[in-house]
Short mmCIF file of C-alpha atoms in Angstrom, two decimals:
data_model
loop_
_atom_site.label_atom_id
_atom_site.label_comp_id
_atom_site.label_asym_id
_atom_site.label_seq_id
_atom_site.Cartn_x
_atom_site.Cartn_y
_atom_site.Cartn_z
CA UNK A 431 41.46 22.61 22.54
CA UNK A 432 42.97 19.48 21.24
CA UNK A 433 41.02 16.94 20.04
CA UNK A 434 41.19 13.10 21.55
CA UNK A 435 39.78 10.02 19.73
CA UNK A 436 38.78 8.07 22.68
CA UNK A 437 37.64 11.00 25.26
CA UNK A 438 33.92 9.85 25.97
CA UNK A 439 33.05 13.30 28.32
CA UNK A 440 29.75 14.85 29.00
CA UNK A 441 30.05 16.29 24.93
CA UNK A 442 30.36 12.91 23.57
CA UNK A 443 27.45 11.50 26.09
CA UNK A 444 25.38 14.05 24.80
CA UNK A 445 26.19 13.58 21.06
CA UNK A 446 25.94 9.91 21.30
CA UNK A 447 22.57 9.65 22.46
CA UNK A 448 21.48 12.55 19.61
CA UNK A 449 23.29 10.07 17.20
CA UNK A 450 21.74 7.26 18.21
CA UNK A 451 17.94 9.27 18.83
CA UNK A 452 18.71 10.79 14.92
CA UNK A 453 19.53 7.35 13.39
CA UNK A 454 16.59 5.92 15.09
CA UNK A 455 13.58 8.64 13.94
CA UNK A 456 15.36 9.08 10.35
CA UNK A 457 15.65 5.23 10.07
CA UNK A 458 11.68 4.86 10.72
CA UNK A 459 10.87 8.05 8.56
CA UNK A 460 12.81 7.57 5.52
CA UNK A 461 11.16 3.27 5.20
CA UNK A 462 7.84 5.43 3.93
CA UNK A 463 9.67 7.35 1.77
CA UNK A 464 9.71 5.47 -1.73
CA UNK A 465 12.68 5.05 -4.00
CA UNK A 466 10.95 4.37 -6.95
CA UNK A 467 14.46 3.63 -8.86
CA UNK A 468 15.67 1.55 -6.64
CA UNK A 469 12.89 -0.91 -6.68
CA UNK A 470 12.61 -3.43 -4.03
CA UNK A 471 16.13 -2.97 -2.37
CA UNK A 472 15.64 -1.84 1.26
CA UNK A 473 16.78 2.30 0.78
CA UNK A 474 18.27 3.74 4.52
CA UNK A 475 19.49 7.34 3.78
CA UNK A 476 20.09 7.34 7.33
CA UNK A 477 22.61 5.63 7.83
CA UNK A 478 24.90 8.54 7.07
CA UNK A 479 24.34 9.51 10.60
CA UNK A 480 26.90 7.01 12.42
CA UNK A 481 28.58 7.98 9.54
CA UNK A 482 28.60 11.96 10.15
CA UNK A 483 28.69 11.43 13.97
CA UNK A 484 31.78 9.19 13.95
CA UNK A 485 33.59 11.77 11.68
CA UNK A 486 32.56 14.87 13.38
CA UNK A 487 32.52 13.11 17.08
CA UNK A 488 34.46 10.41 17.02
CA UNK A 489 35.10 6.30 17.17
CA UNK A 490 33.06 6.21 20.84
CA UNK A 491 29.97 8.53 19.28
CA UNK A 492 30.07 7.03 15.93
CA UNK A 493 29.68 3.40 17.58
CA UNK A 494 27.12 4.60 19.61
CA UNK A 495 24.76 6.11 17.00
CA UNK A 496 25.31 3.01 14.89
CA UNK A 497 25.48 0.49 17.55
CA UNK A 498 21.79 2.02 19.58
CA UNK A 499 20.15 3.94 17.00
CA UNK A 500 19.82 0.45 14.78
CA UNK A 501 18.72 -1.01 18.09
CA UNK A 502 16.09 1.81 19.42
CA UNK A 503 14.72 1.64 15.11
CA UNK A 504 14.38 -1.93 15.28
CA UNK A 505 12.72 -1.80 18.95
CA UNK A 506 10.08 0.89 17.38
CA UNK A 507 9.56 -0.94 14.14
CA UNK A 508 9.16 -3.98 16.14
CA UNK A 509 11.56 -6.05 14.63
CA UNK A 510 12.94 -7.55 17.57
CA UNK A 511 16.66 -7.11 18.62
CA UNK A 512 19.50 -8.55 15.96
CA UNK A 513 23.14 -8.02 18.39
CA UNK A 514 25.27 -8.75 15.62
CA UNK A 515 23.56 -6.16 13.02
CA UNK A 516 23.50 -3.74 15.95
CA UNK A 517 27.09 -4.43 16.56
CA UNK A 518 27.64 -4.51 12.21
CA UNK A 519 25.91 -0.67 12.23
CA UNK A 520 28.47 0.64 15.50
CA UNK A 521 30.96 -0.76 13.44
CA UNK A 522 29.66 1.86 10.35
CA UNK A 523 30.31 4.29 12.89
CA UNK A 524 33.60 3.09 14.57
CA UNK A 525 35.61 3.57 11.67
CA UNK A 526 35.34 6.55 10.06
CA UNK A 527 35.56 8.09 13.74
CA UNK A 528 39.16 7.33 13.64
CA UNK A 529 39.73 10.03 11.37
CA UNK A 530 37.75 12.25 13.47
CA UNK A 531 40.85 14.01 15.10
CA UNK A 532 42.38 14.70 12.35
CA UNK A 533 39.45 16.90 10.66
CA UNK A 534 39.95 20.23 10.30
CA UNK A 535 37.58 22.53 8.23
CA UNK A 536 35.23 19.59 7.86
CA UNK A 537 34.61 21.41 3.49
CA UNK A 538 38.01 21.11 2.98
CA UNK A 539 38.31 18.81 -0.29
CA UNK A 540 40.93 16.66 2.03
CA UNK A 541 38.73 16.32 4.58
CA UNK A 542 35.75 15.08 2.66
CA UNK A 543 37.79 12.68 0.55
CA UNK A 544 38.98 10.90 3.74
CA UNK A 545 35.44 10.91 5.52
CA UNK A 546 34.75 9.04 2.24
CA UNK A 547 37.43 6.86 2.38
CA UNK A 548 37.04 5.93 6.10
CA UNK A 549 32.96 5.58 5.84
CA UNK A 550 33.50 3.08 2.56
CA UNK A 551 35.71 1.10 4.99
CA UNK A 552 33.57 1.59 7.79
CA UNK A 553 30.71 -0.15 5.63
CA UNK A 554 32.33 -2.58 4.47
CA UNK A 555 33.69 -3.81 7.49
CA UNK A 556 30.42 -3.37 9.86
CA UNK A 557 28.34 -4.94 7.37
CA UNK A 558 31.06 -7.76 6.60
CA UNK A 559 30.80 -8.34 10.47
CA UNK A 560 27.19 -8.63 10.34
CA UNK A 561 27.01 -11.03 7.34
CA UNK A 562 29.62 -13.47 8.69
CA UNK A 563 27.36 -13.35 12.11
CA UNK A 564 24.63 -14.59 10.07
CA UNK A 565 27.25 -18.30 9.63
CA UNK A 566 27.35 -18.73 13.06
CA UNK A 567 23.96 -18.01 13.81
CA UNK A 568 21.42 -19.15 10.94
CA UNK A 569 24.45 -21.50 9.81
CA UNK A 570 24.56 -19.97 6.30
CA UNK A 571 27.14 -21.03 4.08
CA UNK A 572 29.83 -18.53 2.62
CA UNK A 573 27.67 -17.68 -0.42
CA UNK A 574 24.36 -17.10 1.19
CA UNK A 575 26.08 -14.50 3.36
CA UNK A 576 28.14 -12.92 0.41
CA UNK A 577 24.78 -13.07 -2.01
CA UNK A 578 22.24 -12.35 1.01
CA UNK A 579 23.40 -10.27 3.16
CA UNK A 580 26.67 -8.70 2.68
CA UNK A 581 25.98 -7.39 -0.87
CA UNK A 582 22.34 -5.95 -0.53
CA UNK A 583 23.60 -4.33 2.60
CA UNK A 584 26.59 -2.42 1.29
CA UNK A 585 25.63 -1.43 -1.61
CA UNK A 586 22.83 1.28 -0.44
CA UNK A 587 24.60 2.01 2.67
CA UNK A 588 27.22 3.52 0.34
CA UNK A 589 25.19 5.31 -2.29
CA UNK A 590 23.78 6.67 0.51
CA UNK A 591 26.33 7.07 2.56
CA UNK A 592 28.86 8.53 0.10
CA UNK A 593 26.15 11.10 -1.37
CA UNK A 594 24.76 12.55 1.82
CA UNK A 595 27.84 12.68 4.24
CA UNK A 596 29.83 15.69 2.15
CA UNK A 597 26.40 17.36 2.17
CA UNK A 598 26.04 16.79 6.03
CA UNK A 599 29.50 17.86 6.13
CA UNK A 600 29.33 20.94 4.23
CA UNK A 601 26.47 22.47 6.48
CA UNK A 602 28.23 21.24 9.35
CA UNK A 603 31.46 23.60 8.57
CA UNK A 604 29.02 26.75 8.02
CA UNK A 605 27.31 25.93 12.10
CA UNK A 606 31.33 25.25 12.90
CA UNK A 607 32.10 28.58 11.50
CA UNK A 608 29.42 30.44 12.48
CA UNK A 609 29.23 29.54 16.20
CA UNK A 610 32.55 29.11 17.16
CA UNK A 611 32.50 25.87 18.75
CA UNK B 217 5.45 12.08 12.44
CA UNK B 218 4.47 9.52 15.00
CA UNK B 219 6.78 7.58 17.11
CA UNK B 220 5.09 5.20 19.31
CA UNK B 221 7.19 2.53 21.35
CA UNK B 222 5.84 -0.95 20.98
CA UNK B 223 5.65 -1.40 25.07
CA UNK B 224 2.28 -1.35 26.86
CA UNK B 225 1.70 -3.47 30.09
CA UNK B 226 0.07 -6.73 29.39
CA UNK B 227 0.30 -8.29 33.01
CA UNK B 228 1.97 -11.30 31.55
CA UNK B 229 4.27 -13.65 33.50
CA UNK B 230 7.03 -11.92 31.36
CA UNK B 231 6.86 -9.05 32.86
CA UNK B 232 6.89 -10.02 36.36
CA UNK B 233 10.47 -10.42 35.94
CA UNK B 234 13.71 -7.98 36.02
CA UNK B 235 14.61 -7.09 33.17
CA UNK B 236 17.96 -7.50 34.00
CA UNK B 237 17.25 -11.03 34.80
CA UNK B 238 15.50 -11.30 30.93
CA UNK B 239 18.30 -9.81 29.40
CA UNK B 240 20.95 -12.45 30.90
CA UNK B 241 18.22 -15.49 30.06
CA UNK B 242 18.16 -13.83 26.45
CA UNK B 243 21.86 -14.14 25.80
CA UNK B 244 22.28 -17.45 27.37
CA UNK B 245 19.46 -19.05 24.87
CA UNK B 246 21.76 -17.02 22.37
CA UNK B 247 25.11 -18.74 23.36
CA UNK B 248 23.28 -22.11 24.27
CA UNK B 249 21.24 -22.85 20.89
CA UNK B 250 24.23 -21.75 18.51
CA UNK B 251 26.17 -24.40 20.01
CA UNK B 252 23.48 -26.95 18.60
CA UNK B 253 22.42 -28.39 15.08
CA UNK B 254 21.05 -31.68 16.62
CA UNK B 255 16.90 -31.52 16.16
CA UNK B 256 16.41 -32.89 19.59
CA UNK B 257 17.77 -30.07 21.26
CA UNK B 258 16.69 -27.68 19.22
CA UNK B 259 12.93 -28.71 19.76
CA UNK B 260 13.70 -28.19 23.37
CA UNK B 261 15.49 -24.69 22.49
CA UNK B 262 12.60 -23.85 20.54
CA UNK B 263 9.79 -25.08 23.19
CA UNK B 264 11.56 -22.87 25.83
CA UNK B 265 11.29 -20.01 23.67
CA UNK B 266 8.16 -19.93 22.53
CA UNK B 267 6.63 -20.99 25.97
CA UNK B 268 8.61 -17.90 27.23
CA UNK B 269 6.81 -16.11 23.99
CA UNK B 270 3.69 -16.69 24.57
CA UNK B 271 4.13 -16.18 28.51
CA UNK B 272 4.66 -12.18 27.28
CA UNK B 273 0.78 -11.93 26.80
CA UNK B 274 1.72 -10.37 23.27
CA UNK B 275 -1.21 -10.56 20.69
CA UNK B 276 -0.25 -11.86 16.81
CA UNK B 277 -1.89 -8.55 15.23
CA UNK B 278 1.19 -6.64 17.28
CA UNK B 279 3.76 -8.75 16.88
CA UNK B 280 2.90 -9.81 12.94
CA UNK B 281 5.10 -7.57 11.12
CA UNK B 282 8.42 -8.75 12.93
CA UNK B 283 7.15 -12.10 12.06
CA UNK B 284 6.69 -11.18 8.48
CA UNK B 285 10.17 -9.95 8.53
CA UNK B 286 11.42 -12.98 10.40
CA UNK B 287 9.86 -15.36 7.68
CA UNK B 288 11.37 -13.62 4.73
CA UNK B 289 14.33 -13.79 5.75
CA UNK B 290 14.16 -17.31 6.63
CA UNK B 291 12.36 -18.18 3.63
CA UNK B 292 15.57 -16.74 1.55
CA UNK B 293 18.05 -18.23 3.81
CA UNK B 294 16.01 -22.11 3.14
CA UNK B 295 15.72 -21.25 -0.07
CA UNK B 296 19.04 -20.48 -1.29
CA UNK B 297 21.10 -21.89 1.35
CA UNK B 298 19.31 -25.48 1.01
CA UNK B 299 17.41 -25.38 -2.43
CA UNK B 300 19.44 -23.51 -4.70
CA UNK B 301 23.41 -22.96 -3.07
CA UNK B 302 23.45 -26.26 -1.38
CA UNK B 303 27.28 -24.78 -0.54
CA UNK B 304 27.09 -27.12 2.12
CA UNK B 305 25.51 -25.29 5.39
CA UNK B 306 28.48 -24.29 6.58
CA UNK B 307 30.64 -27.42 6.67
CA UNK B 308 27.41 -28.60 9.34
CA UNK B 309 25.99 -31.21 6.40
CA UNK B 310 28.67 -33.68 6.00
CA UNK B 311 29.55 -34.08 1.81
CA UNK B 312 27.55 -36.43 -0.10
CA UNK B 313 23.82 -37.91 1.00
CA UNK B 314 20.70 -39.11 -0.05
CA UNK B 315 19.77 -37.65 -3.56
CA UNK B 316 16.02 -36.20 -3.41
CA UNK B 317 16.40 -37.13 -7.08
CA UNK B 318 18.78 -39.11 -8.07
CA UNK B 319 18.16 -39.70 -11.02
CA UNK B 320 17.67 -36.06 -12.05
CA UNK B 321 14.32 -34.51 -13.75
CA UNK B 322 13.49 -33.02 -17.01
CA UNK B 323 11.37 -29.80 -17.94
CA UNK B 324 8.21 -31.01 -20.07
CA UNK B 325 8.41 -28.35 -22.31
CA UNK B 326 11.92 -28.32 -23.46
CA UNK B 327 13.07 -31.80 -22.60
CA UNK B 328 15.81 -30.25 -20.80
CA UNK B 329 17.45 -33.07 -18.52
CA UNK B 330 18.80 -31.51 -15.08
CA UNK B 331 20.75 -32.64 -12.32
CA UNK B 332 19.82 -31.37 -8.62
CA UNK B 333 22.19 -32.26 -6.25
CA UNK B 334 19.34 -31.55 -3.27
CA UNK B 335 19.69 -34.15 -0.65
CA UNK B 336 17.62 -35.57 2.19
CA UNK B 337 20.16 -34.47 4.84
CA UNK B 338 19.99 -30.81 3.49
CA UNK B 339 16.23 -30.91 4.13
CA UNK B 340 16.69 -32.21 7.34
CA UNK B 341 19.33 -29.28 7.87
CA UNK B 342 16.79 -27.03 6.84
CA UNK B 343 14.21 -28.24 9.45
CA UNK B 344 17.06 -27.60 12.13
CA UNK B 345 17.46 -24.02 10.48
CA UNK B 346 13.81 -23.33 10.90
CA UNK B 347 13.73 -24.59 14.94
CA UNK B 348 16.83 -22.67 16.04
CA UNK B 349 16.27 -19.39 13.96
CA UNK B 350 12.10 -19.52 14.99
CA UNK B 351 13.60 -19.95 18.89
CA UNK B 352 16.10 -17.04 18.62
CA UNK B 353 13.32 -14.51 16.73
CA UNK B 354 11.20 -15.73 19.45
CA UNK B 355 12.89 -14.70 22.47
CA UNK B 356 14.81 -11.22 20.71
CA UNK B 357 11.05 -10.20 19.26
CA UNK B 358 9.37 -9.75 22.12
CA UNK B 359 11.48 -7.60 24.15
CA UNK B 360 10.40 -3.99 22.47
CA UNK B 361 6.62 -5.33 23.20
CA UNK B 362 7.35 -6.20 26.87
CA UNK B 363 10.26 -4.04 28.09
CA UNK B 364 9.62 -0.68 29.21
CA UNK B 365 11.69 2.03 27.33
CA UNK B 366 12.24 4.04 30.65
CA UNK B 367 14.34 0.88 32.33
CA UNK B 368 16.99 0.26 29.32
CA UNK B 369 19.43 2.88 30.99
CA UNK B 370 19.18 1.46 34.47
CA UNK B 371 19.04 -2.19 33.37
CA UNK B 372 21.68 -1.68 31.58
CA UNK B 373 24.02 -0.10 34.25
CA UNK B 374 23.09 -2.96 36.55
CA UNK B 375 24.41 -5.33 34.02
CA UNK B 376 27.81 -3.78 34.57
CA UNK B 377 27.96 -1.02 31.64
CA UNK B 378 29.54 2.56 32.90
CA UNK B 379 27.43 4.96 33.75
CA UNK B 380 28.17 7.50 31.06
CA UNK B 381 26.99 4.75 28.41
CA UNK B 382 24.56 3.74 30.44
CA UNK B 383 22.80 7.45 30.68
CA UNK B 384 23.72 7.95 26.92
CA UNK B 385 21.16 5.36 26.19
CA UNK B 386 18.99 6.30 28.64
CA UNK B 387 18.86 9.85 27.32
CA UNK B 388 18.78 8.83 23.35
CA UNK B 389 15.15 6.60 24.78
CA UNK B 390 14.19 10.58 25.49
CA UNK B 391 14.95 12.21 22.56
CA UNK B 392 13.28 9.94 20.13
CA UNK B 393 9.74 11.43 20.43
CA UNK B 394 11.33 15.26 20.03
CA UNK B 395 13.20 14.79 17.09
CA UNK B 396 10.91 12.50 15.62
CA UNK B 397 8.71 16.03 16.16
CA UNK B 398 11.31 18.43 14.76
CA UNK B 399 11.36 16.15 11.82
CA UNK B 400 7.73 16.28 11.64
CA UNK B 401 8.17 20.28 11.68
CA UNK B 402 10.94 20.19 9.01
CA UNK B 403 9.09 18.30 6.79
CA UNK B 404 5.37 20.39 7.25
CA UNK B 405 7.93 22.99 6.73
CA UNK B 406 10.19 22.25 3.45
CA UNK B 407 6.23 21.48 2.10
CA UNK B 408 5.12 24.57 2.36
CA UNK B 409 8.13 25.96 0.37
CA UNK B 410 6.90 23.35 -2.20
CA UNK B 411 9.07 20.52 -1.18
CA UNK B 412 7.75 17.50 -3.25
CA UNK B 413 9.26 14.35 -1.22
CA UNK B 414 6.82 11.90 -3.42
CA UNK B 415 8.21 13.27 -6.42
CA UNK B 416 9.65 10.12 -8.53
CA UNK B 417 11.69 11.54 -11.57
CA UNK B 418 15.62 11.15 -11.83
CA UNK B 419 17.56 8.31 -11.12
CA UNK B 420 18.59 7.40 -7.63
CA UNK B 421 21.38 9.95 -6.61
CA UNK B 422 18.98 12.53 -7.70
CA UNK B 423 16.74 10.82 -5.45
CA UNK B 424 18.85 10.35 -2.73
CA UNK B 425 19.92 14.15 -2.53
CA UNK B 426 16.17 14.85 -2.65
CA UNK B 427 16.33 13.80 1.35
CA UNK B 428 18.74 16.29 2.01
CA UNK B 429 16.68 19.13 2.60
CA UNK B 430 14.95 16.63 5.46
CA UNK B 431 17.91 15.64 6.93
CA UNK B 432 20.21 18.30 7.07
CA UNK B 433 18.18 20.76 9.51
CA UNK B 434 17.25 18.34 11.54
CA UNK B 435 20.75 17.29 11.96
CA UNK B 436 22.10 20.58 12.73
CA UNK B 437 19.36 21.41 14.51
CA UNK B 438 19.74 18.65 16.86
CA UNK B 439 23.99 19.39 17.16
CA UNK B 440 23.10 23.00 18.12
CA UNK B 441 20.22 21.85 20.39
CA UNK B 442 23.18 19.16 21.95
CA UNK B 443 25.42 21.98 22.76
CA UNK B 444 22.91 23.57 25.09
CA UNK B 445 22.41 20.12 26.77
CA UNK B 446 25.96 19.78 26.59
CA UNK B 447 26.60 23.12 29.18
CA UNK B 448 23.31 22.40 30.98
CA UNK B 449 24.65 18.52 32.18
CA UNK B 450 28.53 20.48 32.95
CA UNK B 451 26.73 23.10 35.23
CA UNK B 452 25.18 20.76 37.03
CA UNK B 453 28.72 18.59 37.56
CA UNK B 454 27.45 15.59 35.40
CA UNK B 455 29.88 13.01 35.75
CA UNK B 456 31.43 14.00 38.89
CA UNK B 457 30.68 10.87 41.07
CA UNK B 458 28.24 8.26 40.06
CA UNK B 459 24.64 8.50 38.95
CA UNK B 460 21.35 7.65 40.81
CA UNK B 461 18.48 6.32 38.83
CA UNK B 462 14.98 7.24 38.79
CA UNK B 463 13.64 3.92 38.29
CA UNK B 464 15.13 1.74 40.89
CA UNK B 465 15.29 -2.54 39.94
CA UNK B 466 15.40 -4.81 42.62
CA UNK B 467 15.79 -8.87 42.30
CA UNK B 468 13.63 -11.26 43.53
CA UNK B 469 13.47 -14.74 43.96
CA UNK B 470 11.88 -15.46 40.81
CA UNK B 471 14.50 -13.70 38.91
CA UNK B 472 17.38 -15.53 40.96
CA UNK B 473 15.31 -18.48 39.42
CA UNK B 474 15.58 -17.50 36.14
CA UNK B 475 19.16 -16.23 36.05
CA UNK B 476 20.14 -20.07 38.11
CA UNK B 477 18.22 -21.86 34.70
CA UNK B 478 19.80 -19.35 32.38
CA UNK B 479 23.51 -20.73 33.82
CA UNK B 480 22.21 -24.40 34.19
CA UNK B 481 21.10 -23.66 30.44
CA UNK B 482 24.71 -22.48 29.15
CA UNK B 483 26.75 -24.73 31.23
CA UNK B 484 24.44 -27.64 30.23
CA UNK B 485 25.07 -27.12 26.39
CA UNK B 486 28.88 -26.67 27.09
CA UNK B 487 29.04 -29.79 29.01
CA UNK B 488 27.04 -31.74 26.57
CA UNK B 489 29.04 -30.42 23.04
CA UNK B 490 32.42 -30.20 24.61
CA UNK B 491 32.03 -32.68 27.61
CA UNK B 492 30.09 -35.30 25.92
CA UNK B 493 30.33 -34.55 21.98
CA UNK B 494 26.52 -34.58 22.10
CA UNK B 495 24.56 -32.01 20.02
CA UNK B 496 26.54 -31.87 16.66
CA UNK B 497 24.19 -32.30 12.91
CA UNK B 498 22.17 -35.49 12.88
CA UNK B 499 19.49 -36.95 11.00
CA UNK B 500 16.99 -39.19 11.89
CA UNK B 501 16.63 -43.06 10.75
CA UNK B 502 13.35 -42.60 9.49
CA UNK B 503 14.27 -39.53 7.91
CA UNK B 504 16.85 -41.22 5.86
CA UNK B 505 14.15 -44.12 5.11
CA UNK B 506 12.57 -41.58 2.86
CA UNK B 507 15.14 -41.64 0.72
CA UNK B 508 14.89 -45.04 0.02
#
């Protein structure tokens, strides 16, 4: 069956809410985990799940599992609810889902180099959206955003990001394989 | 692991409202204080929010930790935006100003003379900072503690979203608690093949792919688990003709009420910045008499 970016069907209903559920619970499990090493910067290995969804699913699921999942983990840790962060986070998702129909064995050296490629824009961009939110907003000049937000919030989203999604990607081909589907 | 939403019933005046009703007075107080950097409106912003705050019933031991959060991050935003940066606010703080020391300082120990180029209107900017952020946190906070998890889906389709994105959401509310369990099983599991999580040697990728074993099964476990729920929803024709809801929301006249302020609220604040040039960044006389 051919694959479309944009079909949002009963498959990508499903997956989106599983994205979004999987962001959410990993989100609030992994904040007790310590990172030593990484001393006081906020660590969310998560986030390679709007990642993996948007290249496995697609644009639609990857937005969703950003987009939701940030907003269910902020509704549980009772942080409140931040739009434009929520909105940054779909954006994660968004863009490496545009490669999405053009994956094929998901192990293939190609295909994880791309899924790279697509999730470092994907960050950059979503979290570039989020920062500049913070001008309108809180009324933060350029630098604050650049020095407060923007840079503390890419830079673990793509160690993480970048380490865990050709892992997630990996066991993803062997289920692919395996099952059939 | 345990997953608990933040929602319990408080019987406060809050909650007697829709919450589709909430969620349109929410993003109008969004729209409607952004426009402003004038204190006097932002007091009133700020009163509105926290009267609708504290109208939730919500207790400070269960809301503290947002607030924690909330004052951090305003704490670094004052501090370097208005203290440090002084990169003008955003082209709000008009170039120039009152000097809180003109005529600079010097450090005691090294007789190091320094030039600060803080001024009085940057202080005042900060003030402004502190009203409208403290009236946004206010009113975004408290929805997890007063908005019942089992209503997002249907609120949300009666705000206009499609249905398919509207039961996405309602079904990712449901899964939380079981894969917040199957991670729970994965990690009593990986323990008991002697999976040290707390373990801190190597540097950070080593660290990082330590999570894998976590987050991998319970992944894939979830994708194979969706493909079940996948061909259940298809038997049963999901998506055929549009949904009913198990939690029905009807309006009432207290929520036409609210929804008629949230309007008079955002029209209000268009009329006055765009109508009447009212509302832009000012500072008070005896504000500026300080500086003197």
């Amino acid at each position: 069956m051919q694959k479309k970016s944009w079909k949002f069907g009963t498959r990508e209903v499903v997956y989106s809410a599983i994205g979004a559920a999987l962001y959410a619970v990993l989100s609030l499990a992994t904040n007790w985990i310590q990172l030593p090493s990484a001393g006081n910067v906020s660590f969310r290995p998560a986030i390679v799940i709007p990642l993996f969804f948007g290249v496995v699913f697609g644009p639609i699921v990857g937005f969703i599992a950003g987009f939701l999942g940030n907003i269910i983990s902020d509704l549980i840790a009772g942080y409140g609810l931040w739009f434009w962060w929520d909105l940054g986070n779909g954006i994660i998702g968004l863009v490496p889902g545009l490669i999405a129909v053009w994956m094929t064995t998901y192990k293939a050296t190609k295909d994880i180099v791309w899924a790279e490629v697509f999730s470092v824009i994907g960050v950059l961009v979503g979290m570039g959206v989020a920062s500049v939110s913070e001008m309108w907003v809180s009324g933060a000049d350029i630098n604050t955003v650049i020095f407060a937000n923007f840079i503390p919030a890419i830079v673990p989203d793509l160690i993480n990001g970048l380490i865990l999604l050709p892992i997630l990607l990996i066991a993803y081909a062997a289920i692919v394989k395996r099952s059939g589907r | 692991m345990l997953v608990t939403w933040r929602y319990r019933l408080r019987n406060g005046l809050m909650e007697k409202f829709d919450p589709r009703a909430r969620w349109i007075f929410s993003l109008a107080f969004l729209f409607a204080v952004t426009m402003f950097w004038d204190a006097r409106f932002l007091l009133f912003f700020f009163i509105i929010a926290f009267a609708w705050y504290f109208s939730s019933r919500a207790k400070w031991k269960e809301t503290r930790r947002g607030w924690y959060l909330i004052g951090f991050i305003l704490f670094m935003m004052i501090v370097i935006n208005t203290i440090i940066t002084g990169g003008g606010a955003g082209g709000v703080v008009p170039p120039g100003g009152h000097l809180v020391w003109p005529q600079g300082g010097t450090f005691p120990l090294f007789d190091w003379h320094f030039h600060f180029g803080l001024t009085w209107e940057r202080l005042w900017f900060a003030i402004c900072q502190v009203l409208r952020i403290g009236g946004i946190s206010a009113i975004f906070l408290i929805i997890p503690y007063t908005m019942d998890p089992r209503v997002y889906g249907v609120t949300f389709r009666g705000l206009g979203l499609p249905d398919r994105f509207a039961y996405s959401m309602e079904l990712a509310f449901r899964y939380v608690p079981t894969l917040a369990r199957d991670f729970g099983t994965t990690l009593d599991a990986q323990r008991a093949r002697g999976y040290e999580i707390e373990r801190v040697k190597g540097g950070i990728v080593k660290q990082i792919i330590r999570i894998a074993p976590l987050i991998v099964p319970v992944t894939m476990n979830s994708i194979l688990t969706g493909e079940d729920v996948t061909n259940a929803m298809d038997l049963r024709c999901f998506g055929t003709r549009p949904r009913t809801w198990l939690n029905k929301l009807t309006f009432h006249w207290q929520d036409y009420a609210l929804i008629g302020f949230s309007i008079f609220m955002l029209v209000g604040a268009v009329i006055a910045i765009y109508g009447f040039h009212i509302g832009n960044f000012w500072v008070p006389y005896f504000w500026l008499k300080l500086a003197e």
